[in-house]
Amino acid sequence: MTDGPTAGPTAGRPLTDGLTADGSTTDGLTADARKPLVRAASARGIITLTLDSPRNRNALSSRLVAELREALAAAGRDDRVRAVLLTHTGTTFCAGADLSEPPSASGASGLVDLLRSIVELPKPVVARVTGHVRAGGLGLLGACDISAAGRGASFAFTEARLGLAPAVISMPLLPRLDRRAAARYYLTGERFDAAEAARIGLVTLADPEGDADEALAPVLDGLRRGSPQGLAESKRLVTADVLRAFDRDGEALAALSARLFASEEAREGMTSFLERRDPAWMRQTAADAGAAVDAGAVPAAGAGADTGPIPASGDTGASGNTGATGSVGVSR
């Protein structure tokens, strides 16, 4: 691999071969459908992989997962690469699972394989976050070795609100997160900012009002100075516990994820999300609150915050009742 745009299916070059006059390709796909969802470019020993699927807020579709695994494998084979920088286009780093795809056991297993490939890669993987991260996207951060969050970053584990659980993504996350914080955010789905993400161990560096690139500059410089062997063996030491979690729990958590996604409760959660309405259990909670008020009780202030209909943004992976900063994502 040489410095500059990378050749191959994940390259950041335009795809123009085989286009017809109406914008479709000779194989029947539109030009947009042929564009890579993961773009790769290399400079000074760092290969940058950019998630570029704005139509669904960089959701973890089967195609994006496959392209990212392919790009990571190529980086691992290249002797000139010292580290991988994982970043994104748009205002969302990753919104979680792609709800337009039917749930399947292969989808859960594919996410297990992707996260493990990041952890096992003999090159450090660094995340650069300047947007929203929800649910399954947090698993990517957990799998990365170093991460920096700058202006515009926000985070939430929103699975419990949709009848799901952060099953697969717990393998890279729980060995690294503050356990009390994990319990709070897993269960409540609350949003938190970059400073809190750093406090609980989700990200390495945080400057909520600053530039993630400035924070990462000395980190990337340090990685460029590392030897291939030194970086690989040092990474092996700090990822040992995470890999043991994959060995121990990978199959069981993939099965749990598939079972939850196929459940009636999750179907209601995801349907209500797409239909921009409260799920059935929220309506029951509201009815109970009404009964309590009739009996003289006072409902808790702020009940139901950040659980209302999503904005009309076309966002199928991140949503909320507070516009661009309120999100509900999905993970395996």
CSV table of C-alpha atoms in Angstrom, one decimal:
chain,number,residue,atom,x,y,z
A,1,MET,CA,0.0,0.0,0.0
A,2,THR,CA,1.3,3.4,-0.9
A,3,ASP,CA,0.5,6.8,0.6
A,4,GLY,CA,-2.5,8.4,-1.0
A,5,PRO,CA,-5.9,6.8,-2.0
A,6,THR,CA,-5.9,3.0,-1.6
A,7,ALA,CA,-6.7,0.7,-4.5
A,8,GLY,CA,-9.4,-1.8,-4.1
A,9,PRO,CA,-13.1,-1.9,-3.2
A,10,THR,CA,-12.7,0.4,-0.2
A,11,ALA,CA,-10.8,3.0,-2.0
A,12,GLY,CA,-11.8,6.7,-1.8
A,13,ARG,CA,-11.9,7.1,-5.5
A,14,PRO,CA,-15.1,7.7,-7.7
A,15,LEU,CA,-16.6,4.6,-9.4
A,16,THR,CA,-17.4,5.6,-13.0
A,17,ASP,CA,-16.7,2.4,-15.0
A,18,GLY,CA,-19.8,0.8,-16.4
A,19,LEU,CA,-22.2,3.7,-15.8
A,20,THR,CA,-25.2,4.1,-18.1
A,21,ALA,CA,-26.9,7.3,-19.1
A,22,ASP,CA,-29.6,7.0,-16.4
A,23,GLY,CA,-27.0,6.7,-13.6
A,24,SER,CA,-27.3,2.9,-13.2
A,25,THR,CA,-24.5,0.5,-13.8
A,26,THR,CA,-24.1,-2.3,-16.3
A,27,ASP,CA,-24.9,-4.8,-13.4
A,28,GLY,CA,-28.2,-3.0,-12.7
A,29,LEU,CA,-27.0,-1.1,-9.6
A,30,THR,CA,-27.2,2.7,-9.3
A,31,ALA,CA,-24.0,4.7,-9.0
A,32,ASP,CA,-24.9,5.4,-5.3
A,33,ALA,CA,-25.3,1.7,-4.7
A,34,ARG,CA,-21.8,1.1,-6.1
A,35,LYS,CA,-20.1,3.7,-4.0
A,36,PRO,CA,-18.1,2.2,-1.1
A,37,LEU,CA,-19.6,2.6,2.4
A,38,VAL,CA,-16.0,2.5,3.8
A,39,ARG,CA,-13.4,4.7,2.2
A,40,ALA,CA,-9.7,4.2,2.8
A,41,ALA,CA,-6.8,6.6,2.4
A,42,SER,CA,-3.2,6.2,3.7
A,43,ALA,CA,-0.6,8.8,4.7
A,44,ARG,CA,2.5,8.7,6.7
A,45,GLY,CA,1.9,5.2,8.1
A,46,ILE,CA,-1.7,5.8,9.2
A,47,ILE,CA,-4.6,4.4,7.1
A,48,THR,CA,-7.8,6.2,7.6
A,49,LEU,CA,-11.0,4.2,7.2
A,50,THR,CA,-14.1,6.5,6.9
A,51,LEU,CA,-17.6,5.2,7.5
A,52,ASP,CA,-19.5,6.9,4.6
A,53,SER,CA,-23.1,5.7,4.6
A,54,PRO,CA,-25.1,8.9,5.3
A,55,ARG,CA,-28.4,7.6,4.2
A,56,ASN,CA,-28.7,5.5,7.4
A,57,ARG,CA,-26.3,7.4,9.6
A,58,ASN,CA,-23.5,4.9,9.2
A,59,ALA,CA,-25.6,2.1,10.5
A,60,LEU,CA,-24.1,-1.4,10.7
A,61,SER,CA,-25.6,-2.8,7.6
A,62,SER,CA,-24.3,-6.2,6.4
A,63,ARG,CA,-22.6,-4.4,3.5
A,64,LEU,CA,-20.8,-1.8,5.8
A,65,VAL,CA,-19.7,-4.6,8.2
A,66,ALA,CA,-18.3,-6.6,5.3
A,67,GLU,CA,-16.5,-3.6,3.8
A,68,LEU,CA,-15.0,-2.6,7.1
A,69,ARG,CA,-13.8,-6.1,7.8
A,70,GLU,CA,-12.2,-6.2,4.4
A,71,ALA,CA,-10.5,-2.9,4.9
A,72,LEU,CA,-9.2,-3.9,8.3
A,73,ALA,CA,-7.8,-7.1,6.9
A,74,ALA,CA,-6.0,-5.2,4.1
A,75,ALA,CA,-4.5,-2.8,6.7
A,76,GLY,CA,-3.3,-5.7,8.8
A,77,ARG,CA,-1.4,-7.2,5.8
A,78,ASP,CA,0.3,-4.0,4.8
A,79,ASP,CA,3.8,-3.6,6.4
A,80,ARG,CA,3.8,0.1,5.8
A,81,VAL,CA,0.7,0.7,8.1
A,82,ARG,CA,1.5,1.4,11.7
A,83,ALA,CA,-2.1,2.2,12.8
A,84,VAL,CA,-5.7,2.5,11.6
A,85,LEU,CA,-7.8,5.6,12.2
A,86,LEU,CA,-11.5,4.9,12.1
A,87,THR,CA,-13.7,8.0,11.5
A,88,HIS,CA,-16.9,9.0,9.8
A,89,THR,CA,-18.7,11.4,7.5
A,90,GLY,CA,-21.7,13.5,8.7
A,91,THR,CA,-23.0,14.1,12.2
A,92,THR,CA,-23.3,10.5,13.3
A,93,PHE,CA,-20.3,8.2,13.8
A,94,CYS,CA,-22.5,5.1,13.9
A,95,ALA,CA,-26.2,4.7,14.7
A,96,GLY,CA,-26.2,1.0,15.5
A,97,ALA,CA,-28.0,-1.8,13.6
A,98,ASP,CA,-29.6,-1.1,10.2
A,99,LEU,CA,-33.3,-1.6,10.9
A,100,SER,CA,-34.0,-1.9,7.2
A,101,GLU,CA,-32.4,-5.4,7.2
A,102,PRO,CA,-34.3,-8.4,8.7
A,103,PRO,CA,-32.9,-9.7,12.0
A,104,SER,CA,-30.8,-12.8,11.6
A,105,ALA,CA,-28.3,-15.0,13.4
A,106,SER,CA,-25.8,-14.2,10.7
A,107,GLY,CA,-26.1,-10.5,11.4
A,108,ALA,CA,-25.3,-11.1,15.1
A,109,SER,CA,-22.4,-13.4,14.2
A,110,GLY,CA,-21.1,-10.9,11.6
A,111,LEU,CA,-20.9,-8.2,14.3
A,112,VAL,CA,-19.0,-10.6,16.6
A,113,ASP,CA,-16.6,-11.2,13.8
A,114,LEU,CA,-16.2,-7.5,13.0
A,115,LEU,CA,-15.5,-6.5,16.6
A,116,ARG,CA,-13.1,-9.4,17.1
A,117,SER,CA,-11.2,-8.4,14.0
A,118,ILE,CA,-10.6,-4.9,15.4
A,119,VAL,CA,-9.4,-6.3,18.7
A,120,GLU,CA,-7.2,-9.0,17.1
A,121,LEU,CA,-5.7,-6.7,14.4
A,122,PRO,CA,-1.9,-6.5,15.0
A,123,LYS,CA,-2.1,-2.8,14.4
A,124,PRO,CA,-3.6,-0.3,16.8
A,125,VAL,CA,-7.0,1.0,15.8
A,126,VAL,CA,-7.9,4.5,16.8
A,127,ALA,CA,-11.4,6.0,16.7
A,128,ARG,CA,-12.1,9.7,15.9
A,129,VAL,CA,-15.6,10.8,16.9
A,130,THR,CA,-17.2,14.1,16.1
A,131,GLY,CA,-20.8,13.0,16.0
A,132,HIS,CA,-23.4,10.9,17.7
A,133,VAL,CA,-22.8,7.2,18.7
A,134,ARG,CA,-25.6,4.9,19.5
A,135,ALA,CA,-26.0,1.3,20.6
A,136,GLY,CA,-24.0,-0.9,18.2
A,137,GLY,CA,-21.7,2.0,17.3
A,138,LEU,CA,-20.5,2.0,20.9
A,139,GLY,CA,-19.2,-1.5,20.3
A,140,LEU,CA,-16.9,-0.2,17.7
A,141,LEU,CA,-15.5,2.3,20.2
A,142,GLY,CA,-15.1,-0.5,22.8
A,143,ALA,CA,-13.1,-2.6,20.3
A,144,CYS,CA,-10.8,0.2,19.3
A,145,ASP,CA,-7.5,0.6,21.3
A,146,ILE,CA,-7.7,4.4,21.6
A,147,SER,CA,-10.5,6.9,20.9
A,148,ALA,CA,-10.9,10.6,20.9
A,149,ALA,CA,-14.2,12.5,21.0
A,150,GLY,CA,-14.5,16.1,20.1
A,151,ARG,CA,-17.1,18.8,19.4
A,152,GLY,CA,-20.5,17.3,18.5
A,153,ALA,CA,-20.0,13.9,20.1
A,154,SER,CA,-22.8,12.3,22.1
A,155,PHE,CA,-23.4,8.7,23.3
A,156,ALA,CA,-26.3,6.5,24.4
A,157,PHE,CA,-27.0,2.8,25.0
A,158,THR,CA,-30.6,2.7,23.8
A,159,GLU,CA,-31.3,-1.0,23.4
A,160,ALA,CA,-33.4,-1.4,26.5
A,161,ARG,CA,-35.9,1.1,25.1
A,162,LEU,CA,-36.5,-1.1,22.1
A,163,GLY,CA,-36.8,-4.5,23.8
A,164,LEU,CA,-33.2,-5.4,23.2
A,165,ALA,CA,-29.9,-5.5,25.1
A,166,PRO,CA,-26.3,-4.5,24.3
A,167,ALA,CA,-25.4,-8.2,24.1
A,168,VAL,CA,-22.6,-8.6,21.5
A,169,ILE,CA,-21.1,-5.2,22.1
A,170,SER,CA,-20.7,-6.0,25.8
A,171,MET,CA,-17.7,-8.2,25.0
A,172,PRO,CA,-15.3,-5.3,24.2
A,173,LEU,CA,-17.1,-2.8,26.4
A,174,LEU,CA,-17.6,-4.3,29.8
A,175,PRO,CA,-13.9,-5.1,30.4
A,176,ARG,CA,-13.2,-1.4,29.9
A,177,LEU,CA,-16.1,0.5,31.3
A,178,ASP,CA,-16.8,1.6,34.9
A,179,ARG,CA,-19.3,-1.1,36.0
A,180,ARG,CA,-21.6,1.3,37.9
A,181,ALA,CA,-21.7,3.6,34.9
A,182,ALA,CA,-22.4,0.7,32.6
A,183,ALA,CA,-25.3,-0.4,34.7
A,184,ARG,CA,-26.8,3.1,34.7
A,185,TYR,CA,-26.5,3.8,31.0
A,186,TYR,CA,-27.3,0.2,29.8
A,187,LEU,CA,-30.6,0.4,31.8
A,188,THR,CA,-31.7,4.0,31.3
A,189,GLY,CA,-30.6,4.8,27.7
A,190,GLU,CA,-29.7,8.3,28.8
A,191,ARG,CA,-27.5,10.4,26.5
A,192,PHE,CA,-24.1,11.5,27.8
A,193,ASP,CA,-21.4,13.7,26.5
A,194,ALA,CA,-17.7,13.3,25.6
A,195,ALA,CA,-16.5,14.2,29.1
A,196,GLU,CA,-18.6,11.6,30.7
A,197,ALA,CA,-17.6,9.1,28.0
A,198,ALA,CA,-14.0,9.6,29.0
A,199,ARG,CA,-14.8,9.4,32.7
A,200,ILE,CA,-16.4,6.0,32.4
A,201,GLY,CA,-13.7,4.6,30.1
A,202,LEU,CA,-15.7,4.6,26.8
A,203,VAL,CA,-13.2,7.0,25.1
A,204,THR,CA,-9.6,7.8,25.8
A,205,LEU,CA,-9.5,11.5,25.1
A,206,ALA,CA,-12.3,14.0,25.2
A,207,ASP,CA,-12.7,17.7,24.4
A,208,PRO,CA,-16.4,18.5,24.1
A,209,GLU,CA,-15.7,21.9,22.8
A,210,GLY,CA,-12.5,21.2,20.9
A,211,ASP,CA,-11.1,19.5,17.8
A,212,ALA,CA,-10.6,15.7,18.0
A,213,ASP,CA,-7.8,16.0,15.4
A,214,GLU,CA,-5.7,18.2,17.8
A,215,ALA,CA,-6.2,15.7,20.6
A,216,LEU,CA,-5.1,12.8,18.4
A,217,ALA,CA,-2.1,14.5,16.8
A,218,PRO,CA,0.4,13.4,19.5
A,219,VAL,CA,-1.2,10.0,19.7
A,220,LEU,CA,-0.8,9.3,16.0
A,221,ASP,CA,2.8,10.7,16.1
A,222,GLY,CA,3.6,8.2,18.9
A,223,LEU,CA,2.1,5.3,16.9
A,224,ARG,CA,4.2,6.2,13.9
A,225,ARG,CA,7.3,5.9,16.0
A,226,GLY,CA,6.4,2.3,17.1
A,227,SER,CA,7.9,-0.7,15.5
A,228,PRO,CA,5.5,-3.3,14.0
A,229,GLN,CA,6.5,-5.9,16.5
A,230,GLY,CA,6.5,-3.6,19.4
A,231,LEU,CA,3.0,-2.3,18.5
A,232,ALA,CA,1.6,-5.8,17.9
A,233,GLU,CA,2.9,-7.3,21.1
A,234,SER,CA,2.0,-4.3,23.2
A,235,LYS,CA,-1.6,-4.4,21.9
A,236,ARG,CA,-1.8,-8.2,22.6
A,237,LEU,CA,-1.1,-7.5,26.3
A,238,VAL,CA,-3.8,-4.9,26.7
A,239,THR,CA,-6.5,-6.8,24.7
A,240,ALA,CA,-6.0,-10.2,26.4
A,241,ASP,CA,-9.0,-9.8,28.7
A,242,VAL,CA,-11.2,-8.6,25.8
A,243,LEU,CA,-10.3,-11.6,23.7
A,244,ARG,CA,-11.0,-13.9,26.6
A,245,ALA,CA,-14.5,-12.5,26.7
A,246,PHE,CA,-15.0,-13.2,23.0
A,247,ASP,CA,-13.7,-16.8,23.5
A,248,ARG,CA,-16.0,-17.3,26.5
A,249,ASP,CA,-19.2,-15.5,25.5
A,250,GLY,CA,-19.2,-14.9,21.7
A,251,GLU,CA,-21.5,-17.7,20.7
A,252,ALA,CA,-23.9,-17.3,23.6
A,253,LEU,CA,-24.2,-13.5,23.1
A,254,ALA,CA,-24.7,-13.8,19.4
A,255,ALA,CA,-27.6,-16.3,20.1
A,256,LEU,CA,-29.1,-14.0,22.7
A,257,SER,CA,-28.9,-11.1,20.2
A,258,ALA,CA,-30.7,-13.1,17.5
A,259,ARG,CA,-33.3,-14.2,20.0
A,260,LEU,CA,-34.1,-10.7,21.2
A,261,PHE,CA,-34.2,-9.3,17.7
A,262,ALA,CA,-36.8,-12.0,16.7
A,263,SER,CA,-39.0,-11.4,19.8
A,264,GLU,CA,-42.4,-9.8,19.7
A,265,GLU,CA,-41.3,-7.2,22.2
A,266,ALA,CA,-38.4,-6.1,20.0
A,267,ARG,CA,-40.6,-6.1,17.0
A,268,GLU,CA,-43.0,-3.7,18.7
A,269,GLY,CA,-40.0,-1.6,19.9
A,270,MET,CA,-38.5,-1.3,16.4
A,271,THR,CA,-41.9,-0.8,14.7
A,272,SER,CA,-42.9,2.0,17.0
A,273,PHE,CA,-39.4,3.6,16.4
A,274,LEU,CA,-39.9,3.5,12.6
A,275,GLU,CA,-43.6,4.7,12.9
A,276,ARG,CA,-42.5,7.5,15.2
A,277,ARG,CA,-44.7,6.6,18.1
A,278,ASP,CA,-44.3,5.3,21.7
A,279,PRO,CA,-44.1,1.6,22.1
A,280,ALA,CA,-46.9,-0.3,23.9
A,281,TRP,CA,-45.0,-0.4,27.2
A,282,MET,CA,-44.7,3.4,27.2
A,283,ARG,CA,-48.4,3.7,26.7
A,284,GLN,CA,-49.0,1.4,29.6
A,285,THR,CA,-46.6,3.5,31.8
A,286,ALA,CA,-48.5,6.6,30.8
A,287,ALA,CA,-51.8,5.0,31.6
A,288,ASP,CA,-50.5,3.9,35.0
A,289,ALA,CA,-49.2,7.5,35.6
A,290,GLY,CA,-52.6,8.8,34.8
A,291,ALA,CA,-54.2,6.5,37.3
A,292,ALA,CA,-51.7,7.6,39.9
A,293,VAL,CA,-52.5,11.2,39.3
A,294,ASP,CA,-56.2,10.5,39.7
A,295,ALA,CA,-55.4,8.9,43.0
A,296,GLY,CA,-53.6,12.0,44.2
A,297,ALA,CA,-50.0,10.9,43.4
A,298,VAL,CA,-47.6,13.2,41.5
A,299,PRO,CA,-45.7,11.7,38.6
A,300,ALA,CA,-41.9,12.1,38.5
A,301,ALA,CA,-40.7,15.2,36.7
A,302,GLY,CA,-39.2,14.6,33.3
A,303,ALA,CA,-40.9,11.1,32.9
A,304,GLY,CA,-40.6,9.9,29.3
A,305,ALA,CA,-37.8,12.3,28.3
A,306,ASP,CA,-36.1,11.5,25.1
A,307,THR,CA,-38.5,8.8,24.1
A,308,GLY,CA,-40.9,10.6,21.9
A,309,PRO,CA,-41.4,10.5,18.1
A,310,ILE,CA,-38.3,10.9,16.0
A,311,PRO,CA,-37.8,14.1,13.9
A,312,ALA,CA,-38.6,14.1,10.2
A,313,SER,CA,-35.0,13.6,9.2
A,314,GLY,CA,-35.1,10.4,7.3
A,315,ASP,CA,-32.8,8.9,10.0
A,316,THR,CA,-33.4,5.2,10.3
A,317,GLY,CA,-30.6,4.6,12.7
A,318,ALA,CA,-30.5,7.5,15.2
A,319,SER,CA,-33.6,9.4,16.4
A,320,GLY,CA,-35.1,11.1,19.4
A,321,ASN,CA,-37.5,13.9,20.3
A,322,THR,CA,-34.9,16.5,20.6
A,323,GLY,CA,-33.7,16.7,17.0
A,324,ALA,CA,-30.2,16.0,15.9
A,325,THR,CA,-28.9,15.5,19.4
A,326,GLY,CA,-31.5,13.1,20.7
A,327,SER,CA,-31.0,9.5,19.4
A,328,VAL,CA,-32.3,6.0,19.7
A,329,GLY,CA,-30.0,3.4,18.1
A,330,VAL,CA,-30.0,-0.3,18.1
A,331,SER,CA,-27.2,-2.9,18.7
A,332,ARG,CA,-26.7,-6.6,18.6
